[in-house]
Amino acid sequence: MSDRAAFDHLIPWVDDLDGAMRAYDACGLTTQGALTMPGFRNAAWGVDDERYVELATVDDAHATAARFRAAGREVDVVEVRFEEENVGFVEVFVRDAPAYFPFFITYDPPRHEIGRMRAEARAAAGISSAGRPDLVALLIGSVDPEGEARVFAEFVGCPARDSVVALPGAEVRFAEGFALGLSGIAVRGAPVARATNIAGMTVIGEQ
């Protein structure tokens, strides 16, 4: 198991879930309803069996929290357990980091095992990930792309090259010209225009 951070999932909040799902579907980013509970619903575009658009994963969330606390950061840890499925996760939020910085999450059982379970459930339901569009990058609007990329790279423990952080699963690109903060995603293999607004997110299609 790796102790490097990697992209897990992205959560864009939308006012109209059904409308957002239709917009994603129309661009070839097929969504599925995932969870419904009192006061809350969500859906996801499953990039593959481990990544989806609903942010970074490490092997030990508690150790990650300890690392940030030792660095003087303000940290909250949230533990969730679904006893009926025997599945849980731990989330670490760094409260004094910029709002677009990721939270960290670890799973029990481990992420790859949950990915296997998810793949089996999808296969049983006749759902295939073959030929799905791929998530290439997260797009961050910045007034200092290279400077912010260096700070972000140190935060997640991944290398930076100029204004791009090589986060496994989805690189993080800092650039001027976007709304400040997390403003969009780049995808490959989807029939989208060069830049399309989907439920408040800029989606850029790449070859």
Coordinates of C-alpha atoms in Angstrom, one line a residue:
M1 CA 0.0 0.0 0.0
S2 CA 1.3 3.5 -0.9
D3 CA 1.5 6.3 1.6
R4 CA 1.3 8.9 -1.2
A5 CA -1.7 11.1 -1.6
A6 CA -3.8 10.3 -4.7
F7 CA -7.1 11.7 -6.1
D8 CA -10.1 9.9 -4.8
H9 CA -13.2 12.0 -5.5
L10 CA -14.4 15.6 -6.1
I11 CA -17.6 17.0 -4.6
P12 CA -19.1 19.9 -6.5
W13 CA -22.3 21.1 -4.7
V14 CA -25.2 21.8 -7.0
D15 CA -28.6 23.4 -6.4
D16 CA -30.4 21.2 -8.8
L17 CA -29.2 17.6 -8.6
D18 CA -31.4 16.2 -11.3
G19 CA -30.6 19.1 -13.7
A20 CA -26.9 18.6 -13.0
M21 CA -27.1 14.9 -13.7
R22 CA -28.8 15.6 -17.1
A23 CA -26.1 18.1 -18.0
Y24 CA -23.3 15.7 -17.2
D25 CA -25.1 12.9 -19.0
A26 CA -25.5 15.1 -22.1
C27 CA -21.7 15.6 -22.2
G28 CA -21.0 11.9 -22.0
L29 CA -20.1 11.9 -18.3
T30 CA -22.8 9.3 -17.3
T31 CA -24.0 9.7 -13.8
Q32 CA -25.9 7.5 -11.4
G33 CA -27.8 8.3 -8.2
A34 CA -25.8 7.0 -5.3
L35 CA -27.3 7.9 -1.9
T36 CA -30.6 9.2 -0.7
M37 CA -31.3 10.1 3.0
P38 CA -33.5 12.7 4.8
G39 CA -32.2 16.1 3.6
F40 CA -29.5 14.7 1.4
R41 CA -29.1 13.1 -2.1
N42 CA -26.1 12.6 -4.3
A43 CA -25.0 11.1 -7.5
A44 CA -21.7 10.4 -9.2
W45 CA -19.9 10.2 -12.4
G46 CA -17.8 7.1 -11.8
V47 CA -14.5 7.6 -13.6
D48 CA -13.5 4.1 -12.7
D49 CA -14.0 1.7 -9.7
E50 CA -12.0 4.0 -7.4
R51 CA -12.3 7.5 -8.7
Y52 CA -15.4 9.6 -9.1
V53 CA -16.7 13.1 -9.3
E54 CA -18.5 13.8 -6.1
L55 CA -10.5 14.7 -2.8
A56 CA -7.2 12.9 -1.9
T57 CA -6.5 9.6 -0.2
V58 CA -3.8 8.3 2.0
D59 CA -3.3 5.1 3.9
D60 CA -3.6 6.4 7.5
A61 CA -5.8 9.5 8.0
H62 CA -4.9 9.7 11.7
A63 CA -1.2 9.8 10.9
T64 CA -2.0 12.5 8.3
A65 CA -3.9 14.5 10.9
A66 CA -1.0 14.2 13.3
R67 CA 1.4 15.4 10.6
F68 CA -0.7 18.5 10.0
R69 CA -1.1 19.2 13.7
A70 CA 2.6 18.9 14.3
A71 CA 3.0 21.5 11.6
G72 CA 0.7 23.8 13.5
R73 CA -2.4 23.3 11.4
E74 CA -6.0 23.3 12.7
V75 CA -7.3 19.9 12.0
D76 CA -10.7 18.1 12.4
V77 CA -11.1 14.3 12.2
V78 CA -14.4 12.7 11.3
E79 CA -15.0 9.0 11.6
V80 CA -18.0 7.3 9.9
R81 CA -19.0 3.6 10.2
F82 CA -21.8 1.8 8.4
E83 CA -22.1 -1.3 10.6
E84 CA -24.6 -3.1 8.3
E85 CA -22.1 -3.1 5.5
N86 CA -19.0 -3.3 7.7
V87 CA -17.5 -0.4 5.9
G88 CA -16.2 2.9 7.2
F89 CA -14.0 5.8 6.6
V90 CA -12.0 8.5 8.3
E91 CA -11.9 12.1 6.9
V92 CA -9.3 14.7 7.9
F93 CA -10.1 18.4 7.3
V94 CA -7.4 21.1 7.5
R95 CA -9.4 24.1 8.5
D96 CA -6.8 26.8 8.1
A97 CA -5.9 25.8 4.5
P98 CA -7.5 27.5 1.5
A99 CA -11.0 26.3 0.8
Y100 CA -10.1 24.5 -2.4
F101 CA -7.4 22.4 -0.7
P102 CA -8.4 18.7 -0.4
F103 CA -9.6 16.8 2.6
F104 CA -7.9 13.4 3.2
I105 CA -9.8 10.1 3.5
T106 CA -8.9 6.5 4.3
Y107 CA -11.2 3.6 4.1
D108 CA -11.8 0.4 6.1
P109 CA -11.6 -2.0 4.3
P110 CA -8.9 -0.4 2.1
R111 CA -9.7 1.6 -1.0
H112 CA -8.6 -1.1 -3.4
E113 CA -10.9 -3.6 -1.7
I114 CA -13.8 -1.2 -1.8
G115 CA -13.0 -0.7 -5.5
R116 CA -13.2 -4.4 -6.1
M117 CA -16.5 -4.6 -4.2
R118 CA -17.8 -1.7 -6.3
A119 CA -16.7 -3.4 -9.5
E120 CA -18.4 -6.6 -8.5
A121 CA -21.7 -4.8 -7.7
R122 CA -21.6 -2.9 -11.0
A123 CA -20.9 -6.0 -12.9
A124 CA -23.8 -7.8 -11.3
A125 CA -26.0 -4.8 -12.3
G126 CA -24.7 -4.9 -15.8
I127 CA -22.8 -1.7 -15.5
S128 CA -19.4 -1.5 -17.3
S129 CA -16.7 1.1 -16.9
A130 CA -15.2 0.2 -20.3
G131 CA -15.0 3.1 -22.6
R132 CA -15.8 5.7 -20.0
P133 CA -14.3 9.2 -20.2
D134 CA -11.3 9.7 -18.0
L135 CA -10.7 12.5 -15.5
V136 CA -7.4 14.1 -16.4
A137 CA -7.0 17.2 -14.2
L138 CA -8.5 19.5 -11.6
L139 CA -8.4 23.2 -12.7
I140 CA -7.6 25.8 -10.1
G141 CA -7.9 29.6 -10.8
S142 CA -4.9 31.5 -9.3
V143 CA -3.2 34.8 -9.4
D144 CA 0.1 33.1 -8.7
P145 CA -0.1 29.7 -10.4
E146 CA 3.5 28.5 -9.8
G147 CA 3.6 29.8 -6.2
E148 CA 0.3 28.2 -5.3
A149 CA 1.3 24.9 -7.0
R150 CA 4.4 24.7 -4.8
V151 CA 2.3 25.2 -1.7
F152 CA -0.3 22.7 -2.8
A153 CA 2.4 20.2 -3.7
E154 CA 4.0 20.4 -0.2
F155 CA 0.5 20.1 1.3
V156 CA -0.3 16.8 -0.4
G157 CA 3.2 15.5 -0.6
C158 CA 3.4 15.3 -4.4
P159 CA 5.9 16.8 -6.9
A160 CA 5.1 20.0 -8.8
R161 CA 6.3 21.0 -12.2
D162 CA 5.8 24.7 -12.9
S163 CA 2.1 25.2 -12.2
V164 CA 1.1 21.6 -12.3
V165 CA 1.0 19.2 -9.3
A166 CA 1.3 15.5 -10.2
L167 CA -1.4 14.1 -7.9
P168 CA -2.0 10.5 -8.9
G169 CA -5.4 9.9 -10.4
A170 CA -5.9 13.5 -11.5
E171 CA -3.2 16.2 -11.8
V172 CA -3.9 19.6 -10.4
R173 CA -3.4 22.6 -12.7
F174 CA -3.1 26.1 -11.5
A175 CA -3.7 28.8 -14.1
E176 CA -4.8 32.4 -14.5
G177 CA -8.0 33.1 -16.4
F178 CA -10.3 30.8 -14.3
A179 CA -12.4 31.9 -11.3
L180 CA -10.2 31.8 -8.2
G181 CA -10.2 28.4 -6.5
L182 CA -11.4 25.1 -7.8
S183 CA -13.2 26.0 -11.0
G184 CA -13.3 23.0 -13.3
I185 CA -12.0 19.7 -14.5
A186 CA -10.4 18.4 -17.7
V187 CA -11.6 15.1 -19.1
R188 CA -10.5 12.8 -22.0
G189 CA -12.8 10.7 -24.2
A190 CA -16.0 12.8 -23.7
P191 CA -17.9 14.6 -26.5
V192 CA -17.6 18.0 -24.9
A193 CA -16.6 21.3 -26.4
R194 CA -13.3 22.9 -25.6
A195 CA -14.8 24.5 -22.5
T196 CA -18.4 23.8 -21.3
N197 CA -20.1 25.0 -18.1
I198 CA -21.9 22.1 -16.3
A199 CA -23.7 23.1 -13.1
G200 CA -21.2 25.8 -12.3
M201 CA -18.1 23.8 -13.2
T202 CA -16.0 24.4 -16.3
V203 CA -15.4 21.1 -18.1
I204 CA -12.7 21.0 -20.7
G205 CA -12.4 18.2 -23.2
E206 CA -9.0 17.0 -24.2
Q207 CA -7.7 14.5 -26.7

